Tab-separated table of C-alpha atoms and ligand atoms in Angstrom:
chain	number	residue	atom	x	y	z
A	1023	MET	CA	-6.563	-13.148	-9.504
A	1024	ILE	CA	-6.673	-14.254	-5.844
A	1025	ARG	CA	-4.293	-17.085	-5.015
A	1026	THR	CA	-4.700	-19.276	-1.963
A	1027	TYR	CA	-1.761	-20.037	0.236
A	1028	ILE	CA	-0.367	-23.539	0.142
A	1029	LEU	CA	2.415	-24.551	2.494
A	1030	ASN	CA	5.761	-23.188	1.241
A	1031	LYS	CA	4.038	-21.044	-1.365
A	1032	SER	CA	4.234	-17.312	-1.644
A	1033	TYR	CA	1.645	-14.793	-0.495
A	1034	PHE	CA	1.300	-11.104	-1.390
A	1035	ILE	CA	-0.019	-8.668	1.229
A	1036	SER	CA	-0.391	-4.899	0.880
A	1037	PHE	CA	-1.145	-2.194	3.447
A	1038	GLU	CA	-3.038	0.896	2.376
A	1039	GLY	CA	-4.310	4.080	3.972
A	1040	ILE	CA	-3.794	7.817	4.132
A	1041	ASP	CA	-0.572	9.267	5.495
A	1042	GLY	CA	-0.134	8.487	9.202
A	1043	SER	CA	-2.722	5.684	9.259
A	1044	GLY	CA	-0.220	3.193	10.677
A	1045	LYS	CA	0.670	1.121	7.590
A	1046	SER	CA	4.417	1.009	8.152
A	1047	THR	CA	3.937	0.079	11.819
A	1048	GLN	CA	1.649	-2.840	10.914
A	1049	ALA	CA	3.805	-4.026	8.005
A	1050	LYS	CA	6.809	-4.205	10.336
A	1051	LEU	CA	4.877	-6.077	13.055
A	1052	LEU	CA	3.510	-8.562	10.537
A	1053	ILE	CA	6.986	-9.250	9.158
A	1054	GLU	CA	8.296	-9.901	12.680
A	1055	ARG	CA	5.428	-12.293	13.305
A	1056	LEU	CA	5.921	-14.132	9.995
A	1057	ASN	CA	9.679	-14.391	10.491
A	1058	SER	CA	9.220	-15.798	13.974
A	1059	ASN	CA	7.005	-18.448	12.343
A	1060	SER	CA	9.849	-19.300	9.910
A	1061	ILE	CA	8.179	-17.643	6.923
A	1062	GLU	CA	10.583	-15.820	4.661
A	1063	THR	CA	9.449	-12.315	3.797
A	1064	CYS	CA	10.341	-9.484	1.482
A	1065	PHE	CA	9.353	-5.934	2.426
A	1066	VAL	CA	8.702	-3.283	-0.238
A	1067	ARG	CA	7.409	0.257	0.008
A	1068	GLU	CA	6.117	2.506	-2.731
A	1069	PRO	CA	7.097	4.623	-4.523
A	1070	GLY	CA	10.620	3.154	-4.488
A	1071	GLY	CA	12.327	-0.144	-3.777
A	1072	THR	CA	14.841	-0.466	-6.630
A	1073	LYS	CA	17.574	1.928	-7.742
A	1074	ILE	CA	15.477	3.277	-10.600
A	1075	SER	CA	12.292	3.346	-8.478
A	1076	GLU	CA	14.086	5.288	-5.713
A	1077	GLU	CA	15.237	7.839	-8.284
A	1078	ILE	CA	11.651	8.164	-9.472
A	1079	ARG	CA	10.588	8.539	-5.796
A	1080	ASN	CA	12.944	11.501	-5.399
A	1081	ILE	CA	11.422	13.217	-8.416
A	1082	LEU	CA	7.911	12.491	-7.124
A	1083	LEU	CA	8.293	13.657	-3.544
A	1084	ASP	CA	10.690	16.585	-3.896
A	1085	ASP	CA	9.113	19.990	-3.732
A	1086	ARG	CA	10.403	21.583	-6.939
A	1087	ALA	CA	9.891	25.015	-8.381
A	1088	GLU	CA	8.060	23.470	-11.340
A	1089	GLU	CA	4.583	22.199	-10.533
A	1090	MET	CA	4.114	18.517	-11.409
A	1091	SER	CA	1.071	17.718	-13.524
A	1092	SER	CA	-1.277	15.091	-12.084
A	1093	ARG	CA	-0.795	12.886	-15.149
A	1094	THR	CA	2.980	13.011	-14.759
A	1095	GLU	CA	2.506	12.034	-11.112
A	1096	ALA	CA	0.297	9.057	-12.043
A	1097	LEU	CA	2.677	7.886	-14.758
A	1098	LEU	CA	5.719	8.141	-12.484
A	1099	MET	CA	3.968	6.241	-9.666
A	1100	CYS	CA	3.210	3.491	-12.180
A	1101	ALA	CA	6.720	3.587	-13.665
A	1102	SER	CA	8.158	3.031	-10.196
A	1103	ARG	CA	5.657	0.197	-9.663
A	1104	ALA	CA	6.512	-1.524	-12.958
A	1105	GLN	CA	10.200	-1.571	-12.064
A	1106	LEU	CA	9.553	-2.835	-8.530
A	1107	THR	CA	7.143	-5.515	-9.736
A	1108	LYS	CA	9.434	-6.819	-12.479
A	1109	ASN	CA	12.681	-6.740	-10.516
A	1110	ILE	CA	11.635	-7.545	-6.956
A	1111	ILE	CA	8.021	-8.586	-6.349
A	1112	THR	CA	7.641	-11.188	-9.093
A	1113	PRO	CA	11.009	-12.914	-8.480
A	1114	GLU	CA	10.447	-12.981	-4.710
A	1115	LEU	CA	6.964	-14.478	-5.085
A	1116	LYS	CA	8.351	-17.045	-7.523
A	1117	ALA	CA	11.013	-17.909	-4.947
A	1118	GLY	CA	8.222	-18.709	-2.462
A	1119	LYS	CA	8.584	-15.648	-0.245
A	1120	TRP	CA	5.784	-13.615	1.292
A	1121	VAL	CA	5.862	-10.087	-0.071
A	1122	ILE	CA	4.644	-7.362	2.290
A	1123	ALA	CA	4.012	-4.043	0.544
A	1124	ASP	CA	3.636	-0.665	2.244
A	1125	ARG	CA	1.351	0.714	-0.510
A	1126	TYR	CA	0.698	-0.764	-3.983
A	1127	SER	CA	-1.696	-0.074	-6.856
A	1128	ASP	CA	-4.661	1.029	-4.680
A	1129	SER	CA	-2.588	4.067	-3.629
A	1130	THR	CA	-2.660	5.299	-7.225
A	1131	LEU	CA	-6.430	4.844	-7.430
A	1132	ALA	CA	-6.939	6.695	-4.135
A	1133	TYR	CA	-4.334	9.486	-4.481
A	1134	GLN	CA	-4.292	10.171	-8.203
A	1135	GLY	CA	-7.951	9.151	-8.659
A	1136	GLY	CA	-9.458	10.617	-5.476
A	1137	GLY	CA	-6.912	13.292	-4.617
A	1138	ARG	CA	-6.052	14.533	-8.118
A	1139	GLY	CA	-9.319	13.655	-9.838
A	1140	ILE	CA	-7.916	11.494	-12.650
A	1141	ASP	CA	-10.425	9.175	-14.295
A	1142	LEU	CA	-10.418	5.816	-12.494
A	1143	ASP	CA	-10.725	3.685	-15.658
A	1144	TRP	CA	-7.485	5.148	-16.996
A	1145	LEU	CA	-5.745	4.458	-13.703
A	1146	VAL	CA	-7.015	0.873	-13.522
A	1147	ARG	CA	-5.603	0.202	-17.001
A	1148	LEU	CA	-2.345	1.918	-16.160
A	1149	ASN	CA	-2.034	-0.130	-12.975
A	1150	ASN	CA	-2.734	-3.320	-14.852
A	1151	PHE	CA	0.068	-2.459	-17.281
A	1152	ALA	CA	2.485	-1.530	-14.466
A	1153	THR	CA	1.790	-4.597	-12.323
A	1154	PHE	CA	1.786	-7.134	-15.187
A	1155	GLY	CA	-1.668	-8.062	-13.847
A	1156	ILE	CA	-0.405	-9.044	-10.383
A	1157	GLU	CA	-2.684	-8.222	-7.439
A	1158	PRO	CA	-2.135	-8.634	-3.716
A	1159	ASP	CA	-3.809	-11.716	-2.232
A	1160	VAL	CA	-5.060	-9.522	0.578
A	1161	THR	CA	-5.014	-5.763	1.179
A	1162	PHE	CA	-5.416	-4.239	4.635
A	1163	TYR	CA	-6.862	-0.747	4.389
A	1164	ILE	CA	-6.345	1.106	7.672
A	1165	ASP	CA	-9.029	3.753	7.924
A	1166	ILE	CA	-8.478	6.923	9.963
A	1167	ASP	CA	-9.759	10.458	10.078
A	1168	PRO	CA	-7.177	12.694	8.322
A	1169	ASN	CA	-7.042	14.893	11.450
A	1170	ILE	CA	-5.695	11.929	13.398
A	1171	GLY	CA	-3.184	11.129	10.629
A	1172	LEU	CA	-1.946	14.685	10.680
A	1173	GLN	CA	-1.691	14.678	14.473
A	1174	ARG	CA	0.314	11.434	14.458
A	1175	ARG	CA	2.761	12.793	11.892
A	1176	LYS	CA	3.222	16.229	13.405
A	1177	ASN	CA	6.877	15.588	14.265
A	1178	ILE	CA	7.713	14.125	10.831
A	1179	SER	CA	8.513	16.518	7.976
A	1180	ALA	CA	5.932	16.271	5.176
A	1181	ASP	CA	6.876	15.580	1.531
A	1182	ARG	CA	5.257	17.261	-1.495
A	1183	ILE	CA	2.191	15.004	-1.552
A	1184	GLU	CA	1.735	14.791	2.221
A	1185	SER	CA	1.733	18.574	2.500
A	1186	ALA	CA	-1.252	18.918	0.122
A	1187	GLY	CA	-3.653	19.484	3.068
A	1188	LEU	CA	-6.601	18.025	4.938
A	1189	GLU	CA	-9.170	18.381	2.151
A	1190	PHE	CA	-6.861	16.389	-0.147
A	1191	GLN	CA	-6.515	13.626	2.501
A	1192	ASN	CA	-10.314	13.558	2.846
A	1193	GLU	CA	-10.753	13.019	-0.912
A	1194	ILE	CA	-8.238	10.189	-0.745
A	1195	ARG	CA	-9.986	8.581	2.200
A	1196	ASN	CA	-13.343	8.697	0.401
A	1197	LYS	CA	-11.836	7.097	-2.694
A	1198	TYR	CA	-10.229	4.375	-0.583
A	1199	LEU	CA	-13.613	3.567	0.949
A	1200	GLU	CA	-15.091	3.276	-2.550
A	1201	ILE	CA	-12.269	0.983	-3.699
A	1202	ILE	CA	-12.594	-1.246	-0.635
A	1203	ASP	CA	-16.284	-1.639	-1.434
A	1204	ASN	CA	-15.524	-2.573	-5.047
A	1205	PHE	CA	-12.876	-5.159	-4.163
A	1206	SER	CA	-14.406	-6.574	-1.019
A	1207	ASN	CA	-12.956	-10.083	-1.555
A	1208	ARG	CA	-9.410	-8.815	-1.556
A	1209	CYS	CA	-9.656	-5.825	0.783
A	1210	VAL	CA	-10.103	-5.800	4.544
A	1211	LEU	CA	-11.145	-2.580	6.247
A	1212	VAL	CA	-9.451	-2.023	9.605
A	1213	ASP	CA	-10.426	0.676	12.103
A	1214	GLY	CA	-7.243	2.745	12.508
A	1215	LYS	CA	-8.437	4.152	15.846
A	1216	LEU	CA	-7.777	0.792	17.489
A	1217	SER	CA	-4.473	0.341	19.283
A	1218	ILE	CA	-1.367	-0.863	17.429
A	1219	LYS	CA	-1.664	-4.193	19.242
A	1220	GLU	CA	-5.361	-4.639	18.450
A	1221	ILE	CA	-4.806	-3.952	14.739
A	1222	SER	CA	-1.850	-6.296	14.603
A	1223	HIS	CA	-4.006	-9.012	16.199
A	1224	LEU	CA	-6.809	-8.463	13.648
A	1225	VAL	CA	-4.351	-8.609	10.746
A	1226	TRP	CA	-2.860	-11.853	11.980
A	1227	LYS	CA	-6.285	-13.421	12.552
A	1228	GLU	CA	-7.382	-12.492	9.021
A	1229	ILE	CA	-4.246	-13.967	7.469
A	1230	LYS	CA	-4.686	-17.202	9.365
A	1231	ASN	CA	-8.308	-17.367	8.205
A	1232	ARG	CA	-7.354	-16.828	4.585
A	1233	THR	CA	-4.457	-19.277	4.424
A	1234	SER	CA	-3.836	-22.794	5.548
A	1235	PHE	CA	-1.202	-21.339	7.851
A	1236	GLU	CA	-1.583	-22.411	11.500
B	2264	LIG	P1	2.049	5.402	7.913
B	2264	LIG	O1	3.109	4.418	7.474
B	2264	LIG	O2	0.676	4.934	7.554
B	2264	LIG	O3	2.315	6.797	7.457
B	2264	LIG	P2	3.140	4.943	10.568
B	2264	LIG	O4	3.047	3.472	10.749
B	2264	LIG	O5	4.485	5.502	10.222
B	2264	LIG	O6	2.056	5.449	9.498
B	2264	LIG	O7	2.579	5.628	11.900
B	2264	LIG	C1	2.599	7.035	12.091
B	2264	LIG	C2	2.733	7.339	13.594
B	2264	LIG	O8	1.545	6.905	14.265
B	2264	LIG	C3	3.893	6.592	14.277
B	2264	LIG	O9	4.431	7.440	15.257
B	2264	LIG	C4	3.227	5.390	14.908
B	2264	LIG	O10	3.912	4.940	16.063
B	2264	LIG	C5	1.856	5.921	15.263
B	2264	LIG	N1	0.793	4.889	15.194
B	2264	LIG	C6	0.677	3.914	14.268
B	2264	LIG	N2	-0.421	3.168	14.497
B	2264	LIG	C7	-1.039	3.711	15.573
B	2264	LIG	C8	-2.238	3.372	16.320
B	2264	LIG	N3	-3.039	2.357	15.969
B	2264	LIG	N4	-2.546	4.151	17.379
B	2264	LIG	C9	-1.770	5.202	17.742
B	2264	LIG	N5	-0.633	5.548	17.098
B	2264	LIG	C10	-0.256	4.815	16.034
B	2265	LIG	P1	5.795	8.036	1.961
B	2265	LIG	O1	6.808	8.860	2.661
B	2265	LIG	O2	6.189	6.674	1.558
B	2265	LIG	O3	4.463	8.089	2.800
B	2265	LIG	P2	3.762	7.002	3.690
B	2265	LIG	O4	4.730	6.659	4.786
B	2265	LIG	O5	2.518	7.680	4.200
B	2265	LIG	O6	3.449	5.842	2.785
B	2265	LIG	O7	5.313	8.894	0.709
B	2265	LIG	C1	4.592	8.391	-0.310
B	2265	LIG	C2	3.594	9.439	-0.756
B	2265	LIG	O8	3.236	9.162	-2.115
B	2265	LIG	C3	2.331	9.376	0.080
B	2265	LIG	O9	1.843	10.689	0.341
B	2265	LIG	C4	1.356	8.671	-0.844
B	2265	LIG	C5	1.843	9.029	-2.226
B	2265	LIG	N1	1.526	8.037	-3.280
B	2265	LIG	C6	0.695	8.407	-4.329
B	2265	LIG	O10	0.233	9.567	-4.402
B	2265	LIG	N2	0.389	7.482	-5.297
B	2265	LIG	C7	0.902	6.211	-5.286
B	2265	LIG	O11	0.607	5.402	-6.190
B	2265	LIG	C8	1.776	5.860	-4.205
B	2265	LIG	C9	2.369	4.475	-4.149
B	2265	LIG	C10	2.062	6.787	-3.222
């Protein structure tokens, strides 16, 4: 369900992409821009965002001796999402805030669907259950070559999923491109090779086009 923005009404925006694509950078810049235009925002990042969701995040990203099954990974991602949606996203949207998410349900389709090879229909149903049917109004997918992502993150220590390798990131990227094609009304593909400033400008232009916000 795509909602249109009406003055003083909420809006839900997600950023997606492989690791190192620049999502967090753009989410932060967008929030600064919205706040300077007197729009109240709420930032969330997945997995995590509530006490229970952060505990689930620790289980998900820690490199443990026991190998995590792909189904466990998918279920935990969705468990974290259900908690975040119920306790933070829905109340904030109801309160009229703009919610800016660094990853949401498309990450599960791309990582657990593309990366781990879980059947997409299962994941779509699981996501629908976890999100209570809520979808972002607009999703910015920042597309980059995994080699660039890796290069950009070379000074940041990798978690369990990020350290799964280049081939894994390639599978995820391909699945993202498929998803973007399937949900072309909601999703906007952004070239991640552009500069931080250029991307931020494109994001802002798109939001202004999609809302009655001036
Ligand atoms: P993500 O949240 O997608 O993992 P980040 O926003 O944390 O990515 O960015 C990873 C690194 O790449 C940071 O050092 C950031 O400054 C840099 N970066 C982000 N966007 C760009 C860009 N368009 N061009 C060059 N470097 C970028
Ligand atoms: P994080 O440190 O938040 O990475 P990033 O800054 O790139 O977003 O780690 C989250 C990791 O979890 C990242 O590798 C993507 C992965 N992930 C999934 O595999 N499935 C999901 O549904 C979500 C939300 C994240």
